Short mmCIF file of C-alpha atoms and ligand atoms in Angstrom, two decimals:
data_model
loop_
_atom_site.label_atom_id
_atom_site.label_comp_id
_atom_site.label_asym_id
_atom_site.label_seq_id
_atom_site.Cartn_x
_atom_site.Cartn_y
_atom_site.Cartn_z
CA UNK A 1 30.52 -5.12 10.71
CA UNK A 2 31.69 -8.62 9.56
CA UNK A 3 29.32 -8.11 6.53
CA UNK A 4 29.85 -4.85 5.93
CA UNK A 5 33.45 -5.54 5.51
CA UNK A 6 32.79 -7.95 3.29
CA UNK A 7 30.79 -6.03 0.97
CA UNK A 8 33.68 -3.86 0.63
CA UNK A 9 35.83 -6.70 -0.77
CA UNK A 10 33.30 -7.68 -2.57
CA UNK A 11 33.67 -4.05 -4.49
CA UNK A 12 36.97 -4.80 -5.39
CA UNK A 13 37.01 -5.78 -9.03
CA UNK A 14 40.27 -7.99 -9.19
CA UNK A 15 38.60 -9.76 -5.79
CA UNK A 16 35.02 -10.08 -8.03
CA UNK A 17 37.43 -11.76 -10.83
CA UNK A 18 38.84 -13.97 -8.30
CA UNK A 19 35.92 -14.73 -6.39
CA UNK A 20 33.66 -15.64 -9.25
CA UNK A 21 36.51 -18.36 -10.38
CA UNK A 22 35.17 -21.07 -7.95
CA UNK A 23 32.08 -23.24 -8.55
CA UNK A 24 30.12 -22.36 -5.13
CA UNK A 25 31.08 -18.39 -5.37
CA UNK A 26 30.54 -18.68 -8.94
CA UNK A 27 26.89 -19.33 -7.89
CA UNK A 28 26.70 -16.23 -5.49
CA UNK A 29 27.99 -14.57 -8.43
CA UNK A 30 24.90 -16.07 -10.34
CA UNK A 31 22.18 -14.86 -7.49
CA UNK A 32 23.67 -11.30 -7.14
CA UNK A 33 23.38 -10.81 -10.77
CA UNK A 34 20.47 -11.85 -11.12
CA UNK A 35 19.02 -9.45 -8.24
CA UNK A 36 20.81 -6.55 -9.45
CA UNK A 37 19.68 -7.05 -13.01
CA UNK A 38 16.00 -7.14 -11.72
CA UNK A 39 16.26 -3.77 -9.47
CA UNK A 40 17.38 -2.56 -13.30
CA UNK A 41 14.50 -3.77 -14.80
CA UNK A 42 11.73 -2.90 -12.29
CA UNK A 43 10.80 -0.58 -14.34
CA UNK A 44 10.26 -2.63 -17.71
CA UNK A 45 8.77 -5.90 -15.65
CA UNK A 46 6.02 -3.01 -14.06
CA UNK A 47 5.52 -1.81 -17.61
CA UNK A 48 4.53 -4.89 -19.10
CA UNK A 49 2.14 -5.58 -16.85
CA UNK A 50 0.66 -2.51 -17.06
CA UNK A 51 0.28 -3.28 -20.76
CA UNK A 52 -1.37 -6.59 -19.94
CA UNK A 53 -3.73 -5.02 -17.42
CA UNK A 54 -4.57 -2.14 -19.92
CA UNK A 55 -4.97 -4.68 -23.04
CA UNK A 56 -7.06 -7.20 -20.57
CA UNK A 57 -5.09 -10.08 -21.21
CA UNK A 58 -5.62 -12.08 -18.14
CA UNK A 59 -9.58 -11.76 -18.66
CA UNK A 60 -8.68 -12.92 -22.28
CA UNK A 61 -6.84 -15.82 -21.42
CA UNK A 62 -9.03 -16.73 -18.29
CA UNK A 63 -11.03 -18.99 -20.69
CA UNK A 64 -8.32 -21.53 -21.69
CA UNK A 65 -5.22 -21.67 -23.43
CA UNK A 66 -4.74 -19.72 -26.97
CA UNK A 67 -2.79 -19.67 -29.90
CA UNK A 68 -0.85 -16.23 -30.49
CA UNK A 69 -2.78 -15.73 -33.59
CA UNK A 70 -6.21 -15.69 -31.60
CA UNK A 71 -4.85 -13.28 -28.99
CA UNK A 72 -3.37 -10.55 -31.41
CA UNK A 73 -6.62 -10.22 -33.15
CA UNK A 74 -8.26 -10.50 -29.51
CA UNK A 75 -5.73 -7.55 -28.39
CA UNK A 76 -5.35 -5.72 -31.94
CA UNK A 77 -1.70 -6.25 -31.92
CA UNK A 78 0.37 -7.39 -34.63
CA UNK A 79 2.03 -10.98 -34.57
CA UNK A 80 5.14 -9.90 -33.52
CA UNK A 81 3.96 -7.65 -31.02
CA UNK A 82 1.80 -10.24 -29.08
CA UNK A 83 4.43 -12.82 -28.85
CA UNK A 84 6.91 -10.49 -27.52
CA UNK A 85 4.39 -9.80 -25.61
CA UNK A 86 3.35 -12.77 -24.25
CA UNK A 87 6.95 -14.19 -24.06
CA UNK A 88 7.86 -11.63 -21.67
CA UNK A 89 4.68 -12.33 -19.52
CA UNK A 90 5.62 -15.64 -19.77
CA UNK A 91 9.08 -15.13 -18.21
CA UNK A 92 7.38 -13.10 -15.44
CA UNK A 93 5.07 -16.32 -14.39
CA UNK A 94 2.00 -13.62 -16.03
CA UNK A 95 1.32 -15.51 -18.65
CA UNK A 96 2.04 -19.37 -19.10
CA UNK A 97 3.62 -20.71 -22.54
CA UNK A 98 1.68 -23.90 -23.10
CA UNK A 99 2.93 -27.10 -25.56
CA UNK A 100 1.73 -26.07 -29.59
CA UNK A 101 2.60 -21.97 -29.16
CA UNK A 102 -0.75 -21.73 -26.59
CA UNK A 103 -0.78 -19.01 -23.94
CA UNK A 104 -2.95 -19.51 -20.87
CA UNK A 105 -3.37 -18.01 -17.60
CA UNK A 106 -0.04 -17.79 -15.69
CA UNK A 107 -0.07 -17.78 -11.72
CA UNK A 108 0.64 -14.42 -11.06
CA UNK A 109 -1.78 -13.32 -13.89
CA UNK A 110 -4.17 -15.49 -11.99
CA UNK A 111 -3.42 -13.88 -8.68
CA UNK A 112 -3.97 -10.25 -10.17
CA UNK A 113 -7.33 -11.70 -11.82
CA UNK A 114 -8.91 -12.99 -8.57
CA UNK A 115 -7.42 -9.12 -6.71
CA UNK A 116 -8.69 -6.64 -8.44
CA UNK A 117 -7.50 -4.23 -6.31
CA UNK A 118 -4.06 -5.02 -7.97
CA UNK A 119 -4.93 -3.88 -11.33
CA UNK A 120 -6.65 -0.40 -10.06
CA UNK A 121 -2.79 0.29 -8.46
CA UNK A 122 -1.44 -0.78 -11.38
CA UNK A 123 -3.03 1.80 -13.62
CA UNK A 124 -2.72 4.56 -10.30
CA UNK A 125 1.23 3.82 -11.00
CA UNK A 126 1.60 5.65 -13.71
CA UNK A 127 1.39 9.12 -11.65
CA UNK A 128 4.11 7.59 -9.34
CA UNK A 129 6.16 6.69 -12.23
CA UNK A 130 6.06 10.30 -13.67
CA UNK A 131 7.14 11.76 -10.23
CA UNK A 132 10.02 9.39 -10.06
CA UNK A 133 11.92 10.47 -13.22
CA UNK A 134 14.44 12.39 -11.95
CA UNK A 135 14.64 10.58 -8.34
CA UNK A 136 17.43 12.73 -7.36
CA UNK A 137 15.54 15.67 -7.99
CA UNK A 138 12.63 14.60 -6.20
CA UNK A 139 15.16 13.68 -2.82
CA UNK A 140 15.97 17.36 -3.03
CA UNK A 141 12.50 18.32 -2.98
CA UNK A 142 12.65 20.16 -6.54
CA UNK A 143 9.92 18.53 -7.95
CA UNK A 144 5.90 19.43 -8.65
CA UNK A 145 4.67 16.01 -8.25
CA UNK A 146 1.33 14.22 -9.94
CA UNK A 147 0.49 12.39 -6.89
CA UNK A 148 1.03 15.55 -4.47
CA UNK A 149 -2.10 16.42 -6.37
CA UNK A 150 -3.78 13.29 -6.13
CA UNK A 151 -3.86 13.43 -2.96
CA UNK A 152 -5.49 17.16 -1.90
CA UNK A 153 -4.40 17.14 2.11
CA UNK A 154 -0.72 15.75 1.06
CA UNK A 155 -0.69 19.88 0.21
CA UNK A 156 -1.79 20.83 3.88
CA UNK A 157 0.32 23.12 5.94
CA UNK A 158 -0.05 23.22 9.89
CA UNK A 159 -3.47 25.57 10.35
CA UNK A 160 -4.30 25.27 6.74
CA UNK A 161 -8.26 24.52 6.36
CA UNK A 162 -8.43 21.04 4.47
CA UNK A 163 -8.47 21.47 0.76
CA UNK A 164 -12.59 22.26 -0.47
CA UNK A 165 -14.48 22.66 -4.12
CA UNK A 166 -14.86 21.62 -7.03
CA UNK A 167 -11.45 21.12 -8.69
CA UNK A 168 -10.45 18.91 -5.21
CA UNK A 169 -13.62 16.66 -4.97
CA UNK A 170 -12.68 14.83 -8.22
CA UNK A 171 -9.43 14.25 -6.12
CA UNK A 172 -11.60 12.97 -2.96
CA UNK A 173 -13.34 10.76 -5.49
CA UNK A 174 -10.78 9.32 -6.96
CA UNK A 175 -7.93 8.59 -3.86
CA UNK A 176 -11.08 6.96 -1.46
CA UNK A 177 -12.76 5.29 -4.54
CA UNK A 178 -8.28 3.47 -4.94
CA UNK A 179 -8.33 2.58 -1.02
CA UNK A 180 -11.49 1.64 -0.91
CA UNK A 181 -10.80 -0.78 -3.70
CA UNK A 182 -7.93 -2.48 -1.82
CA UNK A 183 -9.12 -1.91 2.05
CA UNK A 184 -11.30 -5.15 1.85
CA UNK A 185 -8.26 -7.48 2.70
CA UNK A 186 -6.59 -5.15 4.88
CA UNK A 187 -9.86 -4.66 6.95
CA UNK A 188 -9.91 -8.88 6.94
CA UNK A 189 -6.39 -9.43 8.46
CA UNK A 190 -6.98 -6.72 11.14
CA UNK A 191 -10.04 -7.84 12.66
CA UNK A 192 -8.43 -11.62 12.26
CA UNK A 193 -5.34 -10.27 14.29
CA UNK A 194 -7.45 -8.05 16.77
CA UNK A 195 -10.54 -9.46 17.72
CA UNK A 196 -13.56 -7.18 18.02
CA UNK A 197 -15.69 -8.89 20.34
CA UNK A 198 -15.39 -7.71 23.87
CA UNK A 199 -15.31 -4.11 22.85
CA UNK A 200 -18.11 -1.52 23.01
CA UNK A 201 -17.44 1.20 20.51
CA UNK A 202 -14.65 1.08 17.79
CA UNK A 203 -13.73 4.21 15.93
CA UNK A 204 -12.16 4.16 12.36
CA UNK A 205 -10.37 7.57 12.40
CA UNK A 206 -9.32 8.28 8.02
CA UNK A 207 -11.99 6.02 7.26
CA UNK A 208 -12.14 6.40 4.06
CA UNK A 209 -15.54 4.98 2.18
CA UNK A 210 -16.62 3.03 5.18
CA UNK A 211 -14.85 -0.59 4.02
CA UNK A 212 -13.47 -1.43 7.02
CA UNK A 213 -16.50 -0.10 9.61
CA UNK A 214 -18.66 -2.36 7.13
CA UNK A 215 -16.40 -5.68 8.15
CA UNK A 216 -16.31 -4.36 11.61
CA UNK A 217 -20.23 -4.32 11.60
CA UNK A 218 -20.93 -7.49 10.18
CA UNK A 219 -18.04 -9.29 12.22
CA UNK A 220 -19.07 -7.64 15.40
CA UNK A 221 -22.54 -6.98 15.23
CA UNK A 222 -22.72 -5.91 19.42
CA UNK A 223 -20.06 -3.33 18.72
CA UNK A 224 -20.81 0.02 17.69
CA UNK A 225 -19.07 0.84 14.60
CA UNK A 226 -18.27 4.39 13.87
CA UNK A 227 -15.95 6.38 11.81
CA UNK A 228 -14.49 9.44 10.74
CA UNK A 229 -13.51 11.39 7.91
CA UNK A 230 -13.48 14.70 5.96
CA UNK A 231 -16.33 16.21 4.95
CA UNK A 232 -15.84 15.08 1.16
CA UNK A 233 -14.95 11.80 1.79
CA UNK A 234 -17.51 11.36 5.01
CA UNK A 235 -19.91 11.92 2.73
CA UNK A 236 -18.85 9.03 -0.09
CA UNK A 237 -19.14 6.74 3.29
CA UNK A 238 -22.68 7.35 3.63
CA UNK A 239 -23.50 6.94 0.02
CA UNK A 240 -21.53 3.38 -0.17
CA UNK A 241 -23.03 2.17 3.38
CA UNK A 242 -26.42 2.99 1.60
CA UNK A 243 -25.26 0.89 -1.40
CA UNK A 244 -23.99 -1.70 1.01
CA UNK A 245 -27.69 -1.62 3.32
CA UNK A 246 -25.06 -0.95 6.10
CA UNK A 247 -26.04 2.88 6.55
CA UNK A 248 -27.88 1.82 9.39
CA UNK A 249 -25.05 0.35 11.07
CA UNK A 250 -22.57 2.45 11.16
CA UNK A 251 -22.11 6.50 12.47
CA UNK A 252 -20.76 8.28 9.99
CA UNK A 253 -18.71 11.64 11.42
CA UNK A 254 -17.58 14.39 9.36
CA UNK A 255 -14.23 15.67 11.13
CA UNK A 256 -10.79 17.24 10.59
CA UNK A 257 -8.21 15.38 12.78
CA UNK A 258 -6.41 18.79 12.78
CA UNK A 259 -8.97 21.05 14.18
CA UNK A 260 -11.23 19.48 15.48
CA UNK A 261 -11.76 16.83 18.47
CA UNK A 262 -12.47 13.53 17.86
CA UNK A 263 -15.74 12.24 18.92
CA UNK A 264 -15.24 10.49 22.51
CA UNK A 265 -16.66 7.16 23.98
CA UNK A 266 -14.26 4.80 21.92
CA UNK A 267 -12.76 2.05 23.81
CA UNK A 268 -11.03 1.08 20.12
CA UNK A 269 -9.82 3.58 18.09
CA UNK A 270 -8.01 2.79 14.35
CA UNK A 271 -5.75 4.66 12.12
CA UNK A 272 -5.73 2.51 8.96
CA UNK A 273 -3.07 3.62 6.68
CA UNK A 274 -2.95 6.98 8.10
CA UNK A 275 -0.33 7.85 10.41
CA UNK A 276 2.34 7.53 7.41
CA UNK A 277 0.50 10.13 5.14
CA UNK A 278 1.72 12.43 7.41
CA UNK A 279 5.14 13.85 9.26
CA UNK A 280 6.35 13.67 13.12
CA UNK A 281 4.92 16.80 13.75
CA UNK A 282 1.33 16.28 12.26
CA UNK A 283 1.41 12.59 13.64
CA UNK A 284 2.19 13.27 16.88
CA UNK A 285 -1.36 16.05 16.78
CA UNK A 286 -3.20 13.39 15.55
CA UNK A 287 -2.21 10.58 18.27
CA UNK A 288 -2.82 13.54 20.40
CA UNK A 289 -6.32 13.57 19.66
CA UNK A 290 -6.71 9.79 19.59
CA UNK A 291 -5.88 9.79 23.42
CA UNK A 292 -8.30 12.44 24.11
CA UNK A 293 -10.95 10.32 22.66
CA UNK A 294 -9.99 7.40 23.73
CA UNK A 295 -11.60 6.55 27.34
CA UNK A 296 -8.91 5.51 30.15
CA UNK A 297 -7.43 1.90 29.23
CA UNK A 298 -8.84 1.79 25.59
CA UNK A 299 -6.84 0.81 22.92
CA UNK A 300 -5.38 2.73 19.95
CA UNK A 301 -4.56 0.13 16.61
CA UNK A 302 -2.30 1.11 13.88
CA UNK A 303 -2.27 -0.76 10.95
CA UNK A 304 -0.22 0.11 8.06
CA UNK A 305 3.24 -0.36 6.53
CA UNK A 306 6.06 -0.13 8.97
CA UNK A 307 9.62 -0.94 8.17
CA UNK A 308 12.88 0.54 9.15
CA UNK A 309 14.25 -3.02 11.31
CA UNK A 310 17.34 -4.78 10.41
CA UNK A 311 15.39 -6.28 7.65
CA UNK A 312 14.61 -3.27 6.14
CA UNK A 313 11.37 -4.18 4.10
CA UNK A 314 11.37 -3.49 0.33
CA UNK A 315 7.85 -2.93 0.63
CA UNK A 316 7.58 -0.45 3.36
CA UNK A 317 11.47 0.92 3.11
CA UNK A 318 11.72 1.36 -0.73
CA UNK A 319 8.45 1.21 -2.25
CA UNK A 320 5.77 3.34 0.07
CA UNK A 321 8.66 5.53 1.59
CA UNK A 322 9.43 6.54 -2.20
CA UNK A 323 5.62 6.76 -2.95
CA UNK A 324 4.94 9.00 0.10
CA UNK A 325 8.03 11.38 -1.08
CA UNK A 326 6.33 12.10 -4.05
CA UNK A 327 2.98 12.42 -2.76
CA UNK A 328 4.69 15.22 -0.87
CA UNK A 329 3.79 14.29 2.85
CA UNK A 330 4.77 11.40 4.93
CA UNK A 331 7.09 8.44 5.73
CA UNK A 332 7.10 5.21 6.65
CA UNK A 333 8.25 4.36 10.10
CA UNK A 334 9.62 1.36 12.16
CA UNK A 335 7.90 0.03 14.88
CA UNK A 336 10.33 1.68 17.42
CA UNK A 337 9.83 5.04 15.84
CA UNK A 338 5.76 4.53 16.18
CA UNK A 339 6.52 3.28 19.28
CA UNK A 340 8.12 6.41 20.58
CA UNK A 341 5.33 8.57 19.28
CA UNK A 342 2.98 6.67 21.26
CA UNK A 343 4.73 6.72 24.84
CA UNK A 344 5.45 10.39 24.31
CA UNK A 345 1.42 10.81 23.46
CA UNK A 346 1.05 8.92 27.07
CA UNK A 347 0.17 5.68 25.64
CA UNK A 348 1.74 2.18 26.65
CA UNK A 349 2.11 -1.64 26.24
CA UNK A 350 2.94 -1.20 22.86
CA UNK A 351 3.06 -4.40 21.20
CA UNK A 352 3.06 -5.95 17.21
CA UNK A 353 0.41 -7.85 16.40
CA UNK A 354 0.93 -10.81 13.67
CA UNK A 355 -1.64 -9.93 10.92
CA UNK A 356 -1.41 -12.63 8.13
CA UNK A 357 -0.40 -10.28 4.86
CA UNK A 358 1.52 -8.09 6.76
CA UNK A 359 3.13 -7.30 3.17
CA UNK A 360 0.06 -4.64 2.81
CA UNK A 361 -0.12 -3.53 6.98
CA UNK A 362 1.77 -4.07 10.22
CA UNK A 363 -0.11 -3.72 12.83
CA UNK A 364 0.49 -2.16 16.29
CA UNK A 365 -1.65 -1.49 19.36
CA UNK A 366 -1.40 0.70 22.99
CA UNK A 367 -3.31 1.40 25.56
CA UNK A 368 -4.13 4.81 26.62
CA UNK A 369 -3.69 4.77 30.59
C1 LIG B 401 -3.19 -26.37 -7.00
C2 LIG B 401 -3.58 -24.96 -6.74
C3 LIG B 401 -4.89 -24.49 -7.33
C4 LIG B 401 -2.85 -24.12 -6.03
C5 LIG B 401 -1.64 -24.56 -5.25
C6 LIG B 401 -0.77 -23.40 -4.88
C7 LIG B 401 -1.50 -22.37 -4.07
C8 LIG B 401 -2.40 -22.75 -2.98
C9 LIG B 401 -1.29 -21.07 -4.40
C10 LIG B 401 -1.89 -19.93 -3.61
C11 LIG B 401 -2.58 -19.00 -4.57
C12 LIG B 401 -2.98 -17.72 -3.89
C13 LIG B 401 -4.00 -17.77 -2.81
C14 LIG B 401 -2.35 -16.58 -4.27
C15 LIG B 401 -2.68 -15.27 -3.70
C16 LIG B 401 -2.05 -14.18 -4.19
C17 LIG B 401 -2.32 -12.84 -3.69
C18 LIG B 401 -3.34 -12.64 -2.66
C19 LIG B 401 -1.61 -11.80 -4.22
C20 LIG B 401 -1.77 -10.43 -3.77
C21 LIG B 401 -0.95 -9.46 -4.27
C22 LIG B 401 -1.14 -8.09 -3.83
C23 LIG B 401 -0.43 -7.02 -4.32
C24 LIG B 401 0.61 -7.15 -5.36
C25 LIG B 401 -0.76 -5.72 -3.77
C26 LIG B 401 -0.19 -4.56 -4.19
C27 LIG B 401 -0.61 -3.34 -3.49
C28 LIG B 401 -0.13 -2.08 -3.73
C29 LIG B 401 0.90 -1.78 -4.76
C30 LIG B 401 -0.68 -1.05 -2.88
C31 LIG B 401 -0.46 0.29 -3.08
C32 LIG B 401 -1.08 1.19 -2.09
C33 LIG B 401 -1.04 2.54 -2.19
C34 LIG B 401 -0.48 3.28 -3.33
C35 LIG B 401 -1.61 3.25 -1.04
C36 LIG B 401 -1.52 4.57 -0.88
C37 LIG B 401 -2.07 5.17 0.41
C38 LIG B 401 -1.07 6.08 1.10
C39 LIG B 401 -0.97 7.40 0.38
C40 LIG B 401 0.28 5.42 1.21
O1 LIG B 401 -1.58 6.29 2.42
C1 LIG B 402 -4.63 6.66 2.74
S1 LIG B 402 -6.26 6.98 3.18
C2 LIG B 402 -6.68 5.52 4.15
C3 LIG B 402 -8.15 5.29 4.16
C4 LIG B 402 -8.58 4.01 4.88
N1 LIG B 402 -8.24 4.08 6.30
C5 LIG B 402 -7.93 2.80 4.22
O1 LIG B 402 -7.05 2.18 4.83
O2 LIG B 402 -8.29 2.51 3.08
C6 LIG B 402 -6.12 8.21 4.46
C7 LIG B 402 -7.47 8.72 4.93
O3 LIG B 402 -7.28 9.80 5.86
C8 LIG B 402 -8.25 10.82 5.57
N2 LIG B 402 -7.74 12.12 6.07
C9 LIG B 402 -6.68 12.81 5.61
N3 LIG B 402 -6.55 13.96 6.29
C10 LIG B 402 -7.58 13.99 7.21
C11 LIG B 402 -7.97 14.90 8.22
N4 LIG B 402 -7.29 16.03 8.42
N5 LIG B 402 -9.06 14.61 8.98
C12 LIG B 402 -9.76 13.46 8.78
N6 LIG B 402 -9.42 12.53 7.84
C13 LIG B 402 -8.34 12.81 7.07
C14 LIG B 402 -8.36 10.79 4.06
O4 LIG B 402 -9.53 11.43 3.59
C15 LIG B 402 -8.33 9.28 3.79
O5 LIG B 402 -9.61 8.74 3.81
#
């Protein structure tokens, strides 16, 4: 409350005046405007590196720092353009500006470089972008969004068959081909925060091309990896194990969590960025069927953004609860509210697990009793 009633003071403009007249205020003063003039710009800083990742400019600079004039002929851009360019990339630790009007590599640039993953999202944005133009609009639900299409089940009422043919497989193609892209880490931290050895048979429920039963497989050779998915996307799994050599270690199952059981025998079972795609009612059907599979005592993970807390995480709270609005299906939940969906499924000893990005995925576990 004590905060709270300080942000209303803090409203005031004749208190502003007067509070930004002292040195150490003045510097609050100084910190909130510069956090309030970024949440303005989101938009242009996202922008510009979208043009950097569409003109290739970290590749280009990878080898060495350049002179603007060698980079706007590189990125057939006029002078002007590729300083302002690069000046702006520059303020947003992209780029760096090197002594003699060179440009090299700046750390963030180099951090996008050595993720590709990054730059795949970074493109995908522009869909998101175009369903958040009239936000208010889109919070009343009066919006036909890009990504609602993007994503063929987001469309899926309770009993509807899953979305099939031709003009939905590009869809398929294209959402598994974007997680698969940026499951690698994910799969990484969750088999680093929940060991695999010691289990028997570990199920990967949404599993989208088969990343993270390919980690699973060569972390944990003893356990049997399986996974599950719909028939489109099952059958994208197969093909990359194949690429991969790792068709022979892993069960592939083609499945609709919605009508049909899950195959049994699991003593792990995963939903990897799942649950959220999808609202109470259709999450609470598909823990439903995770406790059927599971055998008595086994253990249901759940890795994927969860916010919510005190805290209230920018990149669960704001950024995936926005993107899930306009994909037209899902939230983004708190522990507690996962928490509750699991007890009332019959599962217990909930309990966090530390995962070391847990920017990307929280991750939770229960044990069906
Ligand atoms: C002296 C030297 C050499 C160094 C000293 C300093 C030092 C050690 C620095 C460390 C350098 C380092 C290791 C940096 C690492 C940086 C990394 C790993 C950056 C990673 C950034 C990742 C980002 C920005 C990921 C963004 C992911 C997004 C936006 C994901 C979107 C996902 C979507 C849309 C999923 C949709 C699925 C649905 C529908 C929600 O279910
Ligand atoms: C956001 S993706 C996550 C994929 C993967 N777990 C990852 O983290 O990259 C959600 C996955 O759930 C799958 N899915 C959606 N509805 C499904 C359903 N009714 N039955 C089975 N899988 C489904 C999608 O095909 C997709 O692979």
């Amino acid at each position: 409350m004590l905060r709270h009633g300080r942000n209303l003071l803090l409203a005031n403009p004749s208190f502003q005046k007067w509070a930004a007249s002292f040195p150490l205020t003045r510097l609050v003063a100084e910190r909130q405007s510069n956090a309030l003039f970024d949440i303005c710009s989101g938009f242009v800083y996202s922008q510009i590196l979208l043009a950097c990742v569409r003109l290739d400019l970290f590749t280009k600079l990878a080898g060495g720092p350049r002179p603007i004039v060698s980079v706007a002929e590189d990125l057939d851009l006029s002078f002007d353009a590729t300083q302002r360019l690069l000046r702006a990339a520059t303020a947003l630790k992209l780029v760096d500006h090197l002594e003699g009007e060179r440009y090299g590599l700046g750390e963030l640039g180099a951090a996008l470089l050595a993720n590709p993953s990054i730059g795949a999202v970074v493109e995908h944005h522009a869909l998101l972008y175009a369903d958040l133009t009239d936000p208010v609009a889109l919070l009343r639900g009066d919006v036909k969004t890009e990504l609602s299409g993007y994503w063929p089940y987001a469309n899926r009422k309770p009993g509807d068959p899953a979305p099939a043919g031709a003009d939905v497989d590009e869809a398929y193609a294209a959402y598994s081909e974007l997680m698969a892209q940026s499951q690698l880490d994910i799969a990484e931290d969750i088999l680093d925060a929940f060991p695999p050895t010691g289990h028997r048979r570990w199920l990967d429920v949404g599993g989208g091309e088969g990343v993270f039963v390919s980690v699973l497989a060569i972390t944990a050779p003893e356990v049997e990896a399986q996974m599950l998915d719909l028939p489109q996307v099952a059958a994208r799994a197969r093909a990359a194990l194949q690429t991969r050599g790792m068709l022979s270690r892993v069960t592939v199952h083609e499945g609709d969590f919605f009508s049909d059981s899950l195959p049994k025998g699991a003593d792990v079972l995963s939903l990897i960025r799942v649950l959220h795609d999808h609202d109470d009612e259709a999450a609470r059907a598909i823990i439903a069927r995770a406790h059927d599979a599971l055998e008595p005592g086994g253990t249901l993970l759940i890795a994927e953004p969860m916010g919510g807390g005190r805290g209230s995480d920018r990149v669960s709270d704001a950024y995936f609860n926005f993107y899930l609005l306009a994909m037209g299906r899902g939230r983004t939940r708190s522990v507690a509210e996962i928490t509750c969906l699991l007890e009332a499924s019959g599962f217990s000893d909930v309990r966090a697990v530390a995962s070391r990005r847990p920017m990307l995925a929280n991750i939770l576990v229960a044990q069906r009793v």
